[in-house]
Tab-separated table of C-alpha atoms in Angstrom:
chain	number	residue	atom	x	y	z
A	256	UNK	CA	-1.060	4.532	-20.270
A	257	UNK	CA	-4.660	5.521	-19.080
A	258	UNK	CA	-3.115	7.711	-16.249
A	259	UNK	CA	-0.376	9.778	-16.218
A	260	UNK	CA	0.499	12.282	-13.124
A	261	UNK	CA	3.659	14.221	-12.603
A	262	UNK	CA	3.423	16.792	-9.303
A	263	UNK	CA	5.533	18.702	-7.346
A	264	UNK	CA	3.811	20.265	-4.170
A	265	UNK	CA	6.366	22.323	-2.876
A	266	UNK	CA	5.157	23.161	0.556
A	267	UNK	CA	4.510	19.276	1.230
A	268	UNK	CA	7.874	18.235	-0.015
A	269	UNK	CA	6.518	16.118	-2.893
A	270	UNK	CA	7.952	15.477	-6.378
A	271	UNK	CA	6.616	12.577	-8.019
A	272	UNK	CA	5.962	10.889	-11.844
A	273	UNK	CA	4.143	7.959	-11.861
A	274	UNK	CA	1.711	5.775	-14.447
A	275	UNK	CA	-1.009	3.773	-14.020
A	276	UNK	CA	-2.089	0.867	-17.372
A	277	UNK	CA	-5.516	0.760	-18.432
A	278	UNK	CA	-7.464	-1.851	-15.812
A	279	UNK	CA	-4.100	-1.611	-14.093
A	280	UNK	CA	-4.375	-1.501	-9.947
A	281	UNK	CA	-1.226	0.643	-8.312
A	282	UNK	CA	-0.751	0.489	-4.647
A	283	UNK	CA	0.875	3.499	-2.852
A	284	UNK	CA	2.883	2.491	0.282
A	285	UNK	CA	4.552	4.518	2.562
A	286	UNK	CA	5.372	5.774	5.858
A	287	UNK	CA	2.642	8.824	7.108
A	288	UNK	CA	3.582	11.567	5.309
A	289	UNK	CA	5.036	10.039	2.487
A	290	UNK	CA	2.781	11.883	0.771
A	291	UNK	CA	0.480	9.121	-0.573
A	292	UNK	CA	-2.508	11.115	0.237
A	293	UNK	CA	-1.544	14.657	-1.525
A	294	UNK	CA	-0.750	11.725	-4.811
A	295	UNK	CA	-4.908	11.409	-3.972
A	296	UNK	CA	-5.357	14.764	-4.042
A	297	UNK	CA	-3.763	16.091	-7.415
A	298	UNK	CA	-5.078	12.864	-8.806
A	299	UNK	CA	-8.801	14.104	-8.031
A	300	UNK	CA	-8.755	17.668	-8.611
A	301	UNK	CA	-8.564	18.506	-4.733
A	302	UNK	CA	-5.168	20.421	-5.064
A	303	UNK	CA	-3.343	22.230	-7.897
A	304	UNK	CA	0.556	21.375	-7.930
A	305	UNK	CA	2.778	23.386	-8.181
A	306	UNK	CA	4.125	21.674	-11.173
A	307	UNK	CA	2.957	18.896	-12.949
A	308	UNK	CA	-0.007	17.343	-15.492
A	309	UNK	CA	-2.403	14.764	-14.452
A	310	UNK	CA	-3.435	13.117	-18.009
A	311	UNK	CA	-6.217	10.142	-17.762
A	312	UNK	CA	-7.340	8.555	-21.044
A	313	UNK	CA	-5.445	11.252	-23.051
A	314	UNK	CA	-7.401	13.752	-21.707
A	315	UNK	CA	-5.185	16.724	-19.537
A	316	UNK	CA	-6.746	17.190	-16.276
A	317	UNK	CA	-4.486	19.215	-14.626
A	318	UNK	CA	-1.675	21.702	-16.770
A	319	UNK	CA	0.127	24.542	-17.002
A	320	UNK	CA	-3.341	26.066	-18.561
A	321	UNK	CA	-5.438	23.108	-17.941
A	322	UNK	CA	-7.792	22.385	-15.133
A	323	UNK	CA	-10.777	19.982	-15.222
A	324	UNK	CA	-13.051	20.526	-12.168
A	325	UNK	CA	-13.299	17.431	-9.587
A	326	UNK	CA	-16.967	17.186	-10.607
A	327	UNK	CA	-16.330	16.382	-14.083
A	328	UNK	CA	-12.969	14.320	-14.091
A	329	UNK	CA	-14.757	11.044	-14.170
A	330	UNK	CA	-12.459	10.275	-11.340
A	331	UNK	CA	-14.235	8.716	-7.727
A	332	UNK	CA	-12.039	8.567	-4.439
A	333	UNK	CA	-13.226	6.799	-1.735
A	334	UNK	CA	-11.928	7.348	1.921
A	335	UNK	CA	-11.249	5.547	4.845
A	336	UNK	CA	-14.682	6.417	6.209
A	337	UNK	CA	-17.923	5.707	3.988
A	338	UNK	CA	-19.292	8.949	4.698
A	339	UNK	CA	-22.519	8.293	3.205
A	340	UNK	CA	-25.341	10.712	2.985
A	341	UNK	CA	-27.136	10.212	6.262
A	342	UNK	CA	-30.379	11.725	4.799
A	343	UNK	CA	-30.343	9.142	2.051
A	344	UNK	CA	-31.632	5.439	2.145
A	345	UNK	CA	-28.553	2.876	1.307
A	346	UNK	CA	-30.356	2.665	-2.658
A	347	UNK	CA	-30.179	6.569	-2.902
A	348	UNK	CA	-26.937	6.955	-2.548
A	349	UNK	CA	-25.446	4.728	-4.631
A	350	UNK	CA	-28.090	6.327	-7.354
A	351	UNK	CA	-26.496	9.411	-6.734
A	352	UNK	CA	-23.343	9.064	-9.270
A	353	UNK	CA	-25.736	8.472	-11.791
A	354	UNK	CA	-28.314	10.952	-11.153
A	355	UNK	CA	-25.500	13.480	-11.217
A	356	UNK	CA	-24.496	12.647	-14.645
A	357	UNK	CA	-28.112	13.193	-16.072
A	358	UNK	CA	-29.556	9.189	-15.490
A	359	UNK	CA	-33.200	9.442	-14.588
A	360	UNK	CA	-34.577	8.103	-11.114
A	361	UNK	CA	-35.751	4.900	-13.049
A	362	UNK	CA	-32.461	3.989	-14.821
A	363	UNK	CA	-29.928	5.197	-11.306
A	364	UNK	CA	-31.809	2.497	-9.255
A	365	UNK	CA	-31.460	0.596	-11.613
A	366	UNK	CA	-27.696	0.727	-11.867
A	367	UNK	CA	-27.727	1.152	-7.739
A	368	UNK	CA	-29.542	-2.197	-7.473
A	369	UNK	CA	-26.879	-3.959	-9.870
A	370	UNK	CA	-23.816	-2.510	-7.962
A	371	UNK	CA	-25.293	-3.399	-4.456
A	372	UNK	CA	-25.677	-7.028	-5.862
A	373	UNK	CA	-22.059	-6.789	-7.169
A	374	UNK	CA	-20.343	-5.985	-3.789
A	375	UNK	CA	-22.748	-8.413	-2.226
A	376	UNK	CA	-25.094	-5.163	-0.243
A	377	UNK	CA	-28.354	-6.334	-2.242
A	378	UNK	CA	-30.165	-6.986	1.093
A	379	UNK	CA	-28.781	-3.380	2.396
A	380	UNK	CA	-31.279	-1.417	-0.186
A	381	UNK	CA	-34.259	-0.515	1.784
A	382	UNK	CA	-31.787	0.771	4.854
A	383	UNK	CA	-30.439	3.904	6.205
A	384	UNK	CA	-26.667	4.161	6.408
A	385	UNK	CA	-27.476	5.022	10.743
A	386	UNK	CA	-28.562	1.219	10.432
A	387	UNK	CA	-25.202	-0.052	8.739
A	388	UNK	CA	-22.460	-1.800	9.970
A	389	UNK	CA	-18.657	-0.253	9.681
A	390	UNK	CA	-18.697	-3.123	7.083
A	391	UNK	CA	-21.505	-2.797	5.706
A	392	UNK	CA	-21.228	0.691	5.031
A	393	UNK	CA	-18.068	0.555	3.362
A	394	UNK	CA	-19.708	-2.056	0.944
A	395	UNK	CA	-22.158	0.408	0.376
A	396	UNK	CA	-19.484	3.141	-0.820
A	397	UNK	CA	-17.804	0.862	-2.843
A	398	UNK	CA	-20.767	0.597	-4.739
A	399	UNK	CA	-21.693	3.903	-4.940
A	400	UNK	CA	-18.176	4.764	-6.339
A	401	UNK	CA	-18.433	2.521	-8.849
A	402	UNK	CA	-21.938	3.175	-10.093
A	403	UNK	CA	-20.882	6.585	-11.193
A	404	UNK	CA	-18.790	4.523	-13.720
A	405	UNK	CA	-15.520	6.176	-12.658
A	406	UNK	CA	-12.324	5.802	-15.297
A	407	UNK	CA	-10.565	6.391	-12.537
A	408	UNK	CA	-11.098	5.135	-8.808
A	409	UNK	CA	-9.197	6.834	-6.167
A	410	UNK	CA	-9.186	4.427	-2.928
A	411	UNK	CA	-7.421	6.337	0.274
A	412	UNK	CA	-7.171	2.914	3.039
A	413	UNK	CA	-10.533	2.068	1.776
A	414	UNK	CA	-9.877	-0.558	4.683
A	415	UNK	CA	-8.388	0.422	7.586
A	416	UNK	CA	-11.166	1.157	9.930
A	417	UNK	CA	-13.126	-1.804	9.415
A	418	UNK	CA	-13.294	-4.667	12.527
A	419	UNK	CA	-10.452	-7.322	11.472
A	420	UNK	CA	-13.405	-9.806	11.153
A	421	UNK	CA	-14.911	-8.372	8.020
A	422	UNK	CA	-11.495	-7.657	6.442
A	423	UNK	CA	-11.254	-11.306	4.270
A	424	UNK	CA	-14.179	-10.856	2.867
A	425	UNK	CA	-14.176	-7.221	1.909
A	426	UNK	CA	-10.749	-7.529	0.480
A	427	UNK	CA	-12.483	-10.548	-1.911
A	428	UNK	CA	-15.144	-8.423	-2.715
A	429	UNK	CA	-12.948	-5.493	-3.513
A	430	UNK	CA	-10.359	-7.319	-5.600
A	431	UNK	CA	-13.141	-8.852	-7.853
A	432	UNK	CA	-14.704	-5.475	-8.606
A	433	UNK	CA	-11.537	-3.778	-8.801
A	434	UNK	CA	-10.234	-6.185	-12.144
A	435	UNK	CA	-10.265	-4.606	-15.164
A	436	UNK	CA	-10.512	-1.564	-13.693
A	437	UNK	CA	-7.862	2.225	-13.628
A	438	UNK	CA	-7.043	2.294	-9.745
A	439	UNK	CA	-4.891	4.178	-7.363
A	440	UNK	CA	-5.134	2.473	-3.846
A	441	UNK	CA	-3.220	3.785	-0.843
A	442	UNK	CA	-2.635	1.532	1.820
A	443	UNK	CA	-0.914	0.266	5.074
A	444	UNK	CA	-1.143	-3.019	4.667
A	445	UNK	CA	0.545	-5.469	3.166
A	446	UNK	CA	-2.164	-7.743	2.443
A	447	UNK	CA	-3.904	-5.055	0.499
A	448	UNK	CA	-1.154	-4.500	-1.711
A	449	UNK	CA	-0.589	-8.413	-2.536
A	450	UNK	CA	-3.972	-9.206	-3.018
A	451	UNK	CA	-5.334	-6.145	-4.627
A	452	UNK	CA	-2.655	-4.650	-6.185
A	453	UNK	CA	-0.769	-5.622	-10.079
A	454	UNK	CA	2.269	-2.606	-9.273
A	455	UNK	CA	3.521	-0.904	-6.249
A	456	UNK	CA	4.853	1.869	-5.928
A	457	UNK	CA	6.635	2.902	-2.311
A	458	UNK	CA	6.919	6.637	-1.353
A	459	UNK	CA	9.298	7.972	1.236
A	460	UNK	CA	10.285	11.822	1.614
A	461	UNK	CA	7.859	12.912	-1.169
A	462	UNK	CA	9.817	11.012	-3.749
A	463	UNK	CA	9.258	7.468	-5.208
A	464	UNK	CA	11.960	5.598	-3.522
A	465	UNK	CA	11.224	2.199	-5.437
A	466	UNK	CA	8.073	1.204	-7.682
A	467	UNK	CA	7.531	-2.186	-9.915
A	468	UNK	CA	5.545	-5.304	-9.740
A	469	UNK	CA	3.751	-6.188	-6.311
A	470	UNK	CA	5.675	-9.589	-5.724
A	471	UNK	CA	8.799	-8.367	-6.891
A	472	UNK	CA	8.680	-5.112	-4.157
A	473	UNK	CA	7.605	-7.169	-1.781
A	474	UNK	CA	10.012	-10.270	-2.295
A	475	UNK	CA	12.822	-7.739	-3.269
A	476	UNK	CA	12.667	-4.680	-1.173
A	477	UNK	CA	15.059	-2.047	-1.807
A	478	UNK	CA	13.700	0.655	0.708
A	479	UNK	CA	13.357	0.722	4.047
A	480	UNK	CA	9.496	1.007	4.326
A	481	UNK	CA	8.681	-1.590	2.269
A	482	UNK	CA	11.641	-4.669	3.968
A	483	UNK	CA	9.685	-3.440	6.834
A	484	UNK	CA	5.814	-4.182	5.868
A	485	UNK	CA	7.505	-7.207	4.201
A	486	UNK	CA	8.405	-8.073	7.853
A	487	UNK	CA	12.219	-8.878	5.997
A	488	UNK	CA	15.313	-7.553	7.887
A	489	UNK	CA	17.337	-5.044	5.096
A	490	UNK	CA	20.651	-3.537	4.821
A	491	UNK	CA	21.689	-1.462	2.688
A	492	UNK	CA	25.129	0.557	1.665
A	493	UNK	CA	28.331	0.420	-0.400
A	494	UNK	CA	29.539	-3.404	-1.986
A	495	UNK	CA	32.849	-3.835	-1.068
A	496	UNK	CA	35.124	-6.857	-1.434
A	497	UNK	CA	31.547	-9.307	-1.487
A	498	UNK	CA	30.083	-7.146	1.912
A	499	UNK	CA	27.798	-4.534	2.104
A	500	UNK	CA	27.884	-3.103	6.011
A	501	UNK	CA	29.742	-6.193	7.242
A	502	UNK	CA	27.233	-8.892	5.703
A	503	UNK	CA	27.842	-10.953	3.137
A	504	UNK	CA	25.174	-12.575	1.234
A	505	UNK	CA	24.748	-14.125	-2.287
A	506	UNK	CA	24.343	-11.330	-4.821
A	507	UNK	CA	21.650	-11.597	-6.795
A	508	UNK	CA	21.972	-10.913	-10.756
A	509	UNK	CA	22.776	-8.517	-12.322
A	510	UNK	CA	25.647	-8.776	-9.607
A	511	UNK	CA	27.095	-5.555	-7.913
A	512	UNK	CA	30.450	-4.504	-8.228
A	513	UNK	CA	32.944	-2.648	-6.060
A	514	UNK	CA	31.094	0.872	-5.514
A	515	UNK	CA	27.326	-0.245	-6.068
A	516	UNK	CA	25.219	0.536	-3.745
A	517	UNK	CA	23.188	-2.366	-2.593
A	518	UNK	CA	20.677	-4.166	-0.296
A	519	UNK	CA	21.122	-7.137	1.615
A	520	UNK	CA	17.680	-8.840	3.162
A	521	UNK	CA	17.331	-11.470	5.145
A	522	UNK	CA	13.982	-12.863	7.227
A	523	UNK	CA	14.037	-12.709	10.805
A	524	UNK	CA	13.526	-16.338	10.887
A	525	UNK	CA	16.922	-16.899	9.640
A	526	UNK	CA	18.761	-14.745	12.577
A	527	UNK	CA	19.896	-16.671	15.459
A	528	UNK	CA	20.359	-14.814	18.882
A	529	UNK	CA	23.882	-15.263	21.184
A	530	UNK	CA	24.572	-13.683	24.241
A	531	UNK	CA	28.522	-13.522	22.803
A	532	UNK	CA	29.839	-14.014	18.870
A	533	UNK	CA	29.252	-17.733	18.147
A	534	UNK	CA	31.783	-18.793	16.022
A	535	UNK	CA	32.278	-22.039	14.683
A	536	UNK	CA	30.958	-21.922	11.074
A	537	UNK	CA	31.106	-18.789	8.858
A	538	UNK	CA	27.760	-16.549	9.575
A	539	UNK	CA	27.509	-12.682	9.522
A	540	UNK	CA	27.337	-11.672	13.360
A	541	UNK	CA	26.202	-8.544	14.354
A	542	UNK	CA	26.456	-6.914	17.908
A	543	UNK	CA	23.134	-4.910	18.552
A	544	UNK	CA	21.494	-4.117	21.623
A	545	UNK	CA	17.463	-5.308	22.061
A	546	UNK	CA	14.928	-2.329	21.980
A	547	UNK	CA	12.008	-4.229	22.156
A	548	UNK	CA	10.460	-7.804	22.823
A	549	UNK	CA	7.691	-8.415	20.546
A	550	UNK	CA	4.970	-11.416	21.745
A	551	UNK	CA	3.796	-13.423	18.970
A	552	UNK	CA	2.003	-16.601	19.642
A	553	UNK	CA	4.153	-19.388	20.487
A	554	UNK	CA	7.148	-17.083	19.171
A	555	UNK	CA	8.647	-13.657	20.358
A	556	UNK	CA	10.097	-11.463	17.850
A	557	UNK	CA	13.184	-9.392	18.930
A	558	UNK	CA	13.964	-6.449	17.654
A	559	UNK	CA	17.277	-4.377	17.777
A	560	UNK	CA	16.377	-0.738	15.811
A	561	UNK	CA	15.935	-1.627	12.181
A	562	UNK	CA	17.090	-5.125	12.426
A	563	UNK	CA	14.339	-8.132	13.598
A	564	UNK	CA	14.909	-11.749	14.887
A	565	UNK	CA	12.192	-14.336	15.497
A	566	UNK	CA	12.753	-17.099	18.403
A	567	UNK	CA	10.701	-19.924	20.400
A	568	UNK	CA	9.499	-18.292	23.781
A	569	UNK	CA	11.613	-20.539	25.393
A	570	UNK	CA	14.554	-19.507	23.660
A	571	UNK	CA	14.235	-16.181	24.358
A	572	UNK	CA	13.487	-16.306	28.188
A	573	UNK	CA	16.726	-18.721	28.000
A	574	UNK	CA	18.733	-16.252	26.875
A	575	UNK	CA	16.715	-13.748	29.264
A	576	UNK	CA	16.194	-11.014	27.182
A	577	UNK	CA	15.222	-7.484	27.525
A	578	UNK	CA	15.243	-3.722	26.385
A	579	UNK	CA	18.711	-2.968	26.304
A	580	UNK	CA	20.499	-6.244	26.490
A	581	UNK	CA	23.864	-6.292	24.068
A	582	UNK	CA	23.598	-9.603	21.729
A	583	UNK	CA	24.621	-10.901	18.936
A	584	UNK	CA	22.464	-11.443	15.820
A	585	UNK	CA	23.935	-14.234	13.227
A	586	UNK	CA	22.554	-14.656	10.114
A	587	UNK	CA	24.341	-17.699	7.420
A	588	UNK	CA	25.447	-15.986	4.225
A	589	UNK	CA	23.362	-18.441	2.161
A	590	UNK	CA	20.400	-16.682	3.755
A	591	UNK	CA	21.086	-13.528	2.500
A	592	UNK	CA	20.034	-12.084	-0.689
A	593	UNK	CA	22.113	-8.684	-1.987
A	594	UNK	CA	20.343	-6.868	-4.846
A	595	UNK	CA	21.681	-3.611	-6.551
A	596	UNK	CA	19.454	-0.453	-6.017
């Protein structure tokens, strides 16, 4: 593994292990304080643990007797904001890594000119960061993260205060420079995480509460956080008798027995909405009262506390809906999936 980083930060209520391959990008989901950020911090050299070792490339960064200064990890995080050096022209500061790390002017421009052209910022050179779009400027610290020719790069929401416009392209740009290459990205969003990221892993409390491949997570969520940014409906409890919470769904192998404690998930596409049970053929039905009426388009999604149904507009002012109505949300057992935890 090229990183390793076990920490327990007592007074933040964090106690994690996790490892990141060589060229391997992790994405760290969670709820706000999950403690993704603090994972950022040890990582870096910011803050000491408690407990723990932060090993990258073999080499102990943080330890019982070891600790590497932040300067001299080879480590580069990148925020949500660019903050570049306002006193420096865009080319300047992405010559900085270098220049730290002993590279004369000559041969720092140099590499500044060929990571500007890699993140597609060649045409920014000659500016001031005052004269840079949000977009702009966050192409700008991409590059100058990378030209200090990090083995590890540290990315806290590298994207989440950018205009939704320049979002597509960014997250291109990012994912090609980001291949091959050691990476801990925190994020929000689900698009980040599927498009950028080879591993997940999701945080909740301090403590991992599920981690494995991005697809699988995502597909296959067995925490709350991540059925959620998965936009999936999720259940979880005790299989008893082929139901888990009063659902049944098809178990997925290696099938639970009597005792496991599993998940059931289901889209909110597959609910259906009745003012009373409906009967008729066998579907899980489950009285909840509506907290909220989400618009979406040509469809409003209805949501009853953890649980999520999508319907046509027209369906929903049918049924005349609102914040606090009791209904009834059926979901066919064919559309649900049970996993063990």
């Amino acid at each position: 593994m090229s990183l390793h980083l076990s920490a327990v930060v007592e007074e933040r209520g964090l106690d994690v292990d996790l490892e990141v391959a060589e060229g391997e990008t992790l994405a760290v989901l969670g709820p706000n304080g999950a403690g993704k950020s603090t994972v950022l911090a040890v990582a870096a050299g910011l803050l000491r643990p408690d407990r723990g070792r932060v090993v990258l490339d073999g080499r102990e960064l943080t330890g019982r007797t070891a600790w590497v200064a932040p300067h001299d990890r080879r480590v580069a995080l990148m925020a949500q904001e660019p903050l570049l050096f306002p006193h420096l022209g865009v080319l300047d500061n992405v010559a900085f890594g270098p220049r730290s790390t002993g590279a004369n002017r000559r041969t720092s421009h140099d590499a500044a000119r060929r990571w500007l052209a890699e993140v597609d910022a060649a045409d920014l050179a000659d500016r001031r960061p005052g004269q840079l779009s949000g977009g702009q400027a966050q192409r700008v610290a991409v590059a100058r993260a990378l030209a200090a020719e990090p083995r590890l790069l540290l990315l806290d929401e590298p994207l989440s205060a950018l205009d939704v416009a320049v979002l597509p392209a960014l997250r291109q740009t990012l994912k090609r420079v980001l291949a091959g290459r050691t990476t801990l990205l925190v994020t929000h969003d689900v698009l980040d995480a599927l498009l950028l990221a080879d591993r997940v892993v999701v945080l909740e409390g301090g403590r991992i509460a599920e981690a494995g491949p991005t697809a699988d997570v995502l597909e296959r969520p067995r925490s709350a956080f991540a059925a959620r940014i998965a936009g999936l409906n999720m259940v979880s409890g005790a299989w008893r008798d082929g139901v888990v919470d009063g659902i049944r769904g098809i178990a997925i192998d290696p099938a639970p027995v009597d005792g496991d404690q599993v998940v059931a998930v289901f889209r909110p596409s597959a609910v259906s909405v009745f003012r009373s049970s409906p009967g008729g053929s066998p579907r899980n039905a489950l009285a909840v009262t509506v907290t909220e009426l989400e618009p979406r388009g040509d469809q409003v999604r209805v949501r009853a506390g953890h649980l999520a149904a999508d319907l046509t507009v027209q369906a929903a002012a049918e049924l005349d809906l609102a914040p606090g109505s009791e209904v009834v949300f059926a979901v066919k057992a064919s559309e649900v999936a049970v996993y063990r935890r």
